[in-house]
Amino acid sequence: MADTATATPQVKEPLFGKKERRLITDPLNDNNPITVQVLGICSALAVTTQIVPSFVMAIAVIFVCAFSNLTTSIIRNHIPKQIRMIVQLVIIATLVTVVELVLKAFNYPIYKQLSVFIGLIITNCIIMGRLEAFALANKPWRSFLDGIGNGLGYGAILLLVAAIRELTGKGALVGIPIFPQSFYDAGYFNNNLMVLPASALLVIGVLIWIQRAWNPKLVDVS
Amino acid sequence: MSTTKVIIFSLIMTSISAFILAGLFYATAPMAKKGEEVFNKRAILGAVKNYVDDYENLTDDQVLSIFDEIDQIAIDMKGNTLKDIQADKVDLAQERKKPEADRILPFFKYTTGGKSYYILSTRGKGLWDDIWGYIALESDLRTIAGASFDHKGETPGLGAEIKDNESFSANFIGKTIYDLDGTYNPVMVAKGPAKPNTNTVDGISGATITGDGVGDMVVKWLEYYEPYLDKIKSDSKIGMK
């Protein structure tokens, strides 16, 4: 994050240099907002019973995260310090309402299904976290990429958790039944626990465990 | 930064935000309204889904055109027809807040292949929030031809099964709301599995309160329709023994 501060006489920054690519790829693994920073857990628990709503939620968060980062970064030198956070909230709330209105107009059933959770994107800690930690100190294009990266990192975990929960809890993926009837006749049961929010916490916990076992960079050496 | 600047900044900022949102709201309002209309009408048709061709794959426009063919009547609690009110505009959430005697009921008659189905609306309370449902009656006005339920916030996997689990609503088919002698004796939701040969449907294990809510609302709201159903019966001699 500090690397842009070294403002040497600006040569044209590449549009997709190594640093820019890292802005997208870092949040997918090494710096994932859910499994590493442990932010945005609340919505990850609530909407991940099925893949389709999780997917819509992920798109919404990517959009809000990217454009709130972009907007904040563009006006970052004009935002009065005293009301910095309020300004950020206005930007986020505006974008979230845009998402809500668009979704309501174009896909009413999904809007109904996600109901209150779209509005709650406003309180998603990932978004405000990125504004504070990145957009206030970086140029618009890089902030935009950072927003997309973090949105993707959030969305990837959301979809993974949703896939696991829908498969084990409802025996389906994207609403299509996976297990043949003969499984159920033979005594297989859908696990009702997986549909309840508590199970999302278990799944995310296990994902964090697996990720840490597999990625040595994340192991605390304290 | 001086206070004036802060105030000017916030004024400009909030004005821009308000302008964008107001514009978008008015631009999307017609589509959102259509979306809501289709959503509600699709739910009402859900009660007669076995008699609608390819219900699962109906497009929005098909839902609206099927609904155009449906006779809809708004009635009051005494069974009088209210000419000025459109039944599909009646909001049961609002009606439920009124005193019982003032409530307005939507009534739909779906006709296909020479047979008519009467769709009655119900609304009540589940464990966490409102639940509602549509019950379709056969033309004898006592046998249930189909049912569909929905809810605002029941627990997924438990109470939400009234919507998600097709077999819950399917179990209502063939149950009755009147005995053969005309006594009001509507279908009940059992605790656990329904006993055979009774006028009950299986409850949902782990969702007794939601199940009771469904039972209560069905009993209460179908009775609201009794004066009107009696009128239809005496007009056409249906179901008179």
Coordinates of C-alpha atoms in Angstrom, one line a residue, chain A:
Chain A
M1 CA 0.0 0.0 0.0
A2 CA 2.9 2.3 0.7
D3 CA 4.6 1.8 -2.6
T4 CA 2.6 4.5 -4.4
A5 CA 3.7 7.2 -1.9
T6 CA 7.2 7.2 -3.4
A7 CA 6.2 9.6 -6.0
T8 CA 9.3 9.8 -8.1
P9 CA 8.9 11.8 -11.3
Q10 CA 6.0 9.9 -12.8
V11 CA 6.8 7.8 -15.8
K12 CA 3.6 6.6 -17.3
E13 CA 2.4 3.8 -15.1
P14 CA 1.4 0.7 -17.0
L15 CA -2.3 -0.1 -17.1
F16 CA -1.7 -3.7 -16.2
G17 CA 1.8 -3.9 -14.8
K18 CA 2.9 -6.5 -12.3
K19 CA 1.7 -4.3 -9.4
E20 CA -1.7 -3.8 -10.9
R21 CA -2.1 -7.5 -11.4
R22 CA -1.2 -8.2 -7.8
L23 CA -4.0 -5.8 -6.7
I24 CA -6.4 -8.3 -8.3
T25 CA -4.7 -11.6 -7.4
D26 CA -3.7 -10.8 -3.8
P27 CA -7.2 -10.6 -2.3
L28 CA -8.0 -14.0 -4.0
N29 CA -5.6 -15.8 -1.8
D30 CA -2.8 -14.2 0.3
N31 CA -4.9 -11.3 1.5
N32 CA -8.4 -12.7 1.1
P33 CA -10.9 -10.3 2.8
I34 CA -12.9 -13.2 4.3
T35 CA -10.5 -15.9 5.2
V36 CA -7.4 -13.8 6.0
Q37 CA -8.7 -10.4 7.1
V38 CA -11.9 -12.0 8.4
L39 CA -14.1 -9.1 7.3
G40 CA -17.6 -9.3 5.8
I41 CA -18.5 -12.5 7.6
C42 CA -22.0 -11.5 8.4
S43 CA -23.3 -11.5 4.9
A44 CA -21.2 -14.5 4.1
L45 CA -23.2 -16.4 6.7
A46 CA -26.6 -15.2 5.6
V47 CA -26.8 -15.5 1.9
T48 CA -24.8 -18.6 1.2
T49 CA -27.5 -21.3 1.4
Q50 CA -27.7 -21.4 -2.4
I51 CA -25.4 -20.5 -5.2
V52 CA -27.6 -18.2 -7.2
P53 CA -28.2 -15.5 -4.5
S54 CA -24.6 -15.8 -3.5
F55 CA -23.5 -15.1 -7.1
V56 CA -25.8 -12.0 -7.3
M57 CA -24.5 -10.8 -3.9
A58 CA -20.9 -11.3 -5.1
I59 CA -21.5 -9.2 -8.2
A60 CA -23.2 -6.5 -6.1
V61 CA -20.3 -6.3 -3.7
I62 CA -17.7 -6.3 -6.6
F63 CA -19.6 -3.4 -8.1
V64 CA -20.0 -1.4 -4.9
C65 CA -16.4 -2.1 -3.8
A66 CA -14.9 -1.1 -7.2
F67 CA -16.9 2.1 -7.7
S68 CA -16.8 3.3 -4.1
N69 CA -13.0 2.9 -4.2
L70 CA -12.9 4.7 -7.6
T71 CA -15.1 7.6 -6.4
T72 CA -13.3 8.0 -3.1
S73 CA -10.0 8.0 -4.8
I74 CA -11.0 10.6 -7.3
I75 CA -12.1 13.1 -4.6
R76 CA -9.6 11.9 -2.0
N77 CA -7.7 15.3 -2.0
H78 CA -10.9 17.3 -1.5
I79 CA -12.6 15.3 1.2
P80 CA -12.6 17.3 4.5
K81 CA -10.8 15.4 7.1
Q82 CA -13.5 16.0 9.8
I83 CA -16.2 14.2 7.8
R84 CA -14.1 11.7 6.0
M85 CA -16.1 8.6 7.2
I86 CA -19.4 10.2 6.6
V87 CA -18.5 11.0 3.0
Q88 CA -17.4 7.4 2.5
L89 CA -20.7 6.2 3.9
V90 CA -22.6 8.5 1.6
I91 CA -20.7 7.1 -1.4
I92 CA -21.3 3.5 -0.3
A93 CA -24.9 4.0 0.5
T94 CA -25.6 5.7 -2.8
L95 CA -24.0 2.8 -4.8
V96 CA -25.8 0.2 -2.7
T97 CA -29.1 1.9 -3.4
V98 CA -28.2 1.9 -7.1
V99 CA -27.7 -1.8 -6.9
E100 CA -31.0 -2.3 -5.0
L101 CA -33.0 -0.2 -7.6
V102 CA -31.4 -2.0 -10.6
L103 CA -31.9 -5.4 -9.1
K104 CA -35.5 -4.6 -8.2
A105 CA -36.2 -3.5 -11.8
F106 CA -34.4 -6.3 -13.6
N107 CA -34.8 -9.4 -11.4
Y108 CA -37.5 -9.0 -8.8
P109 CA -37.5 -12.6 -7.5
I110 CA -33.8 -12.4 -6.6
Y111 CA -34.4 -9.0 -5.1
K112 CA -37.0 -10.6 -2.9
Q113 CA -34.8 -13.4 -2.0
L114 CA -31.8 -11.3 -1.0
S115 CA -34.2 -8.7 0.5
V116 CA -32.5 -7.0 3.4
F117 CA -29.0 -8.3 2.7
I118 CA -28.5 -6.0 -0.3
G119 CA -29.1 -3.0 1.9
L120 CA -26.7 -4.5 4.4
I121 CA -23.8 -4.3 1.9
I122 CA -23.5 -0.7 3.3
T123 CA -22.3 -2.3 6.6
N124 CA -20.0 -4.7 4.9
C125 CA -16.7 -4.1 6.6
I126 CA -14.7 -5.0 3.5
I127 CA -15.9 -2.0 1.6
M128 CA -15.3 0.7 4.1
G129 CA -12.0 -1.1 5.0
R130 CA -10.7 -0.7 1.5
L131 CA -11.7 2.9 1.3
E132 CA -9.8 3.7 4.5
A133 CA -6.8 1.5 3.8
F134 CA -6.4 1.9 0.1
A135 CA -8.6 4.4 -1.8
L136 CA -7.7 7.4 0.4
A137 CA -4.0 7.0 -0.4
N138 CA -4.0 5.7 -4.0
K139 CA -4.8 6.8 -7.5
P140 CA -8.2 6.1 -9.1
W141 CA -7.2 3.3 -11.5
R142 CA -5.3 1.4 -8.9
S143 CA -8.1 1.9 -6.3
F144 CA -10.6 0.6 -8.9
L145 CA -8.5 -2.6 -9.4
D146 CA -8.1 -3.0 -5.7
G147 CA -11.9 -2.8 -5.3
I148 CA -12.5 -5.4 -8.0
G149 CA -9.8 -7.6 -6.5
N150 CA -11.3 -7.5 -3.0
G151 CA -14.8 -8.0 -4.4
L152 CA -13.6 -11.0 -6.3
G153 CA -11.9 -12.4 -3.2
Y154 CA -15.1 -12.0 -1.2
G155 CA -17.2 -13.5 -4.1
A156 CA -14.9 -16.5 -4.5
I157 CA -15.3 -17.5 -0.9
L158 CA -19.0 -16.8 -1.0
L159 CA -19.5 -19.1 -4.0
L160 CA -17.3 -21.8 -2.5
V161 CA -19.3 -21.8 0.8
A162 CA -22.6 -21.7 -1.1
A163 CA -21.6 -24.6 -3.3
I164 CA -20.7 -26.7 -0.3
R165 CA -23.8 -25.7 1.6
E166 CA -26.2 -26.2 -1.3
L167 CA -24.8 -29.6 -2.1
T168 CA -24.8 -31.0 1.4
G169 CA -27.9 -29.1 2.6
K170 CA -30.2 -29.4 -0.3
G171 CA -28.5 -32.0 -2.5
A172 CA -28.4 -29.6 -5.4
L173 CA -26.2 -27.2 -7.2
V174 CA -27.6 -24.0 -8.8
G175 CA -31.0 -25.5 -8.0
I176 CA -30.5 -28.7 -10.0
P177 CA -30.7 -31.9 -7.9
I178 CA -27.4 -33.8 -7.9
F179 CA -28.1 -37.0 -6.1
P180 CA -30.4 -39.5 -7.8
Q181 CA -33.5 -40.6 -6.0
S182 CA -31.9 -44.0 -5.4
F183 CA -29.5 -42.3 -2.9
Y184 CA -32.4 -41.1 -0.8
D185 CA -34.1 -44.5 -1.1
A186 CA -30.9 -46.1 0.2
G187 CA -31.1 -43.9 3.3
Y188 CA -29.2 -40.7 2.3
F189 CA -30.5 -37.5 4.0
N190 CA -29.9 -33.9 3.1
N191 CA -28.1 -32.4 6.1
N192 CA -30.5 -29.7 7.4
L193 CA -27.8 -28.3 9.6
M194 CA -25.9 -27.1 6.5
V195 CA -28.9 -24.8 5.6
L196 CA -28.7 -23.0 8.9
P197 CA -26.4 -20.0 9.3
A198 CA -24.3 -21.6 11.9
S199 CA -23.0 -24.1 9.4
A200 CA -21.6 -21.3 7.2
L201 CA -19.4 -20.4 10.2
L202 CA -18.2 -24.0 10.3
V203 CA -17.5 -24.1 6.6
I204 CA -15.6 -20.8 6.6
G205 CA -13.6 -22.0 9.6
V206 CA -12.6 -25.2 7.8
L207 CA -11.7 -23.2 4.7
I208 CA -9.5 -20.9 6.7
W209 CA -7.8 -23.9 8.2
I210 CA -7.2 -25.5 4.8
Q211 CA -5.9 -22.3 3.4
R212 CA -3.4 -21.8 6.2
A213 CA -2.2 -25.4 6.0
W214 CA -1.6 -25.0 2.3
N215 CA -0.3 -21.4 2.1
P216 CA 2.9 -21.1 4.3
K217 CA 2.8 -17.3 4.0
L218 CA -0.2 -17.1 6.2
V219 CA 1.3 -19.0 9.1
D220 CA 1.9 -16.8 12.2
V221 CA 5.4 -17.2 13.4
S222 CA 4.9 -15.4 16.7

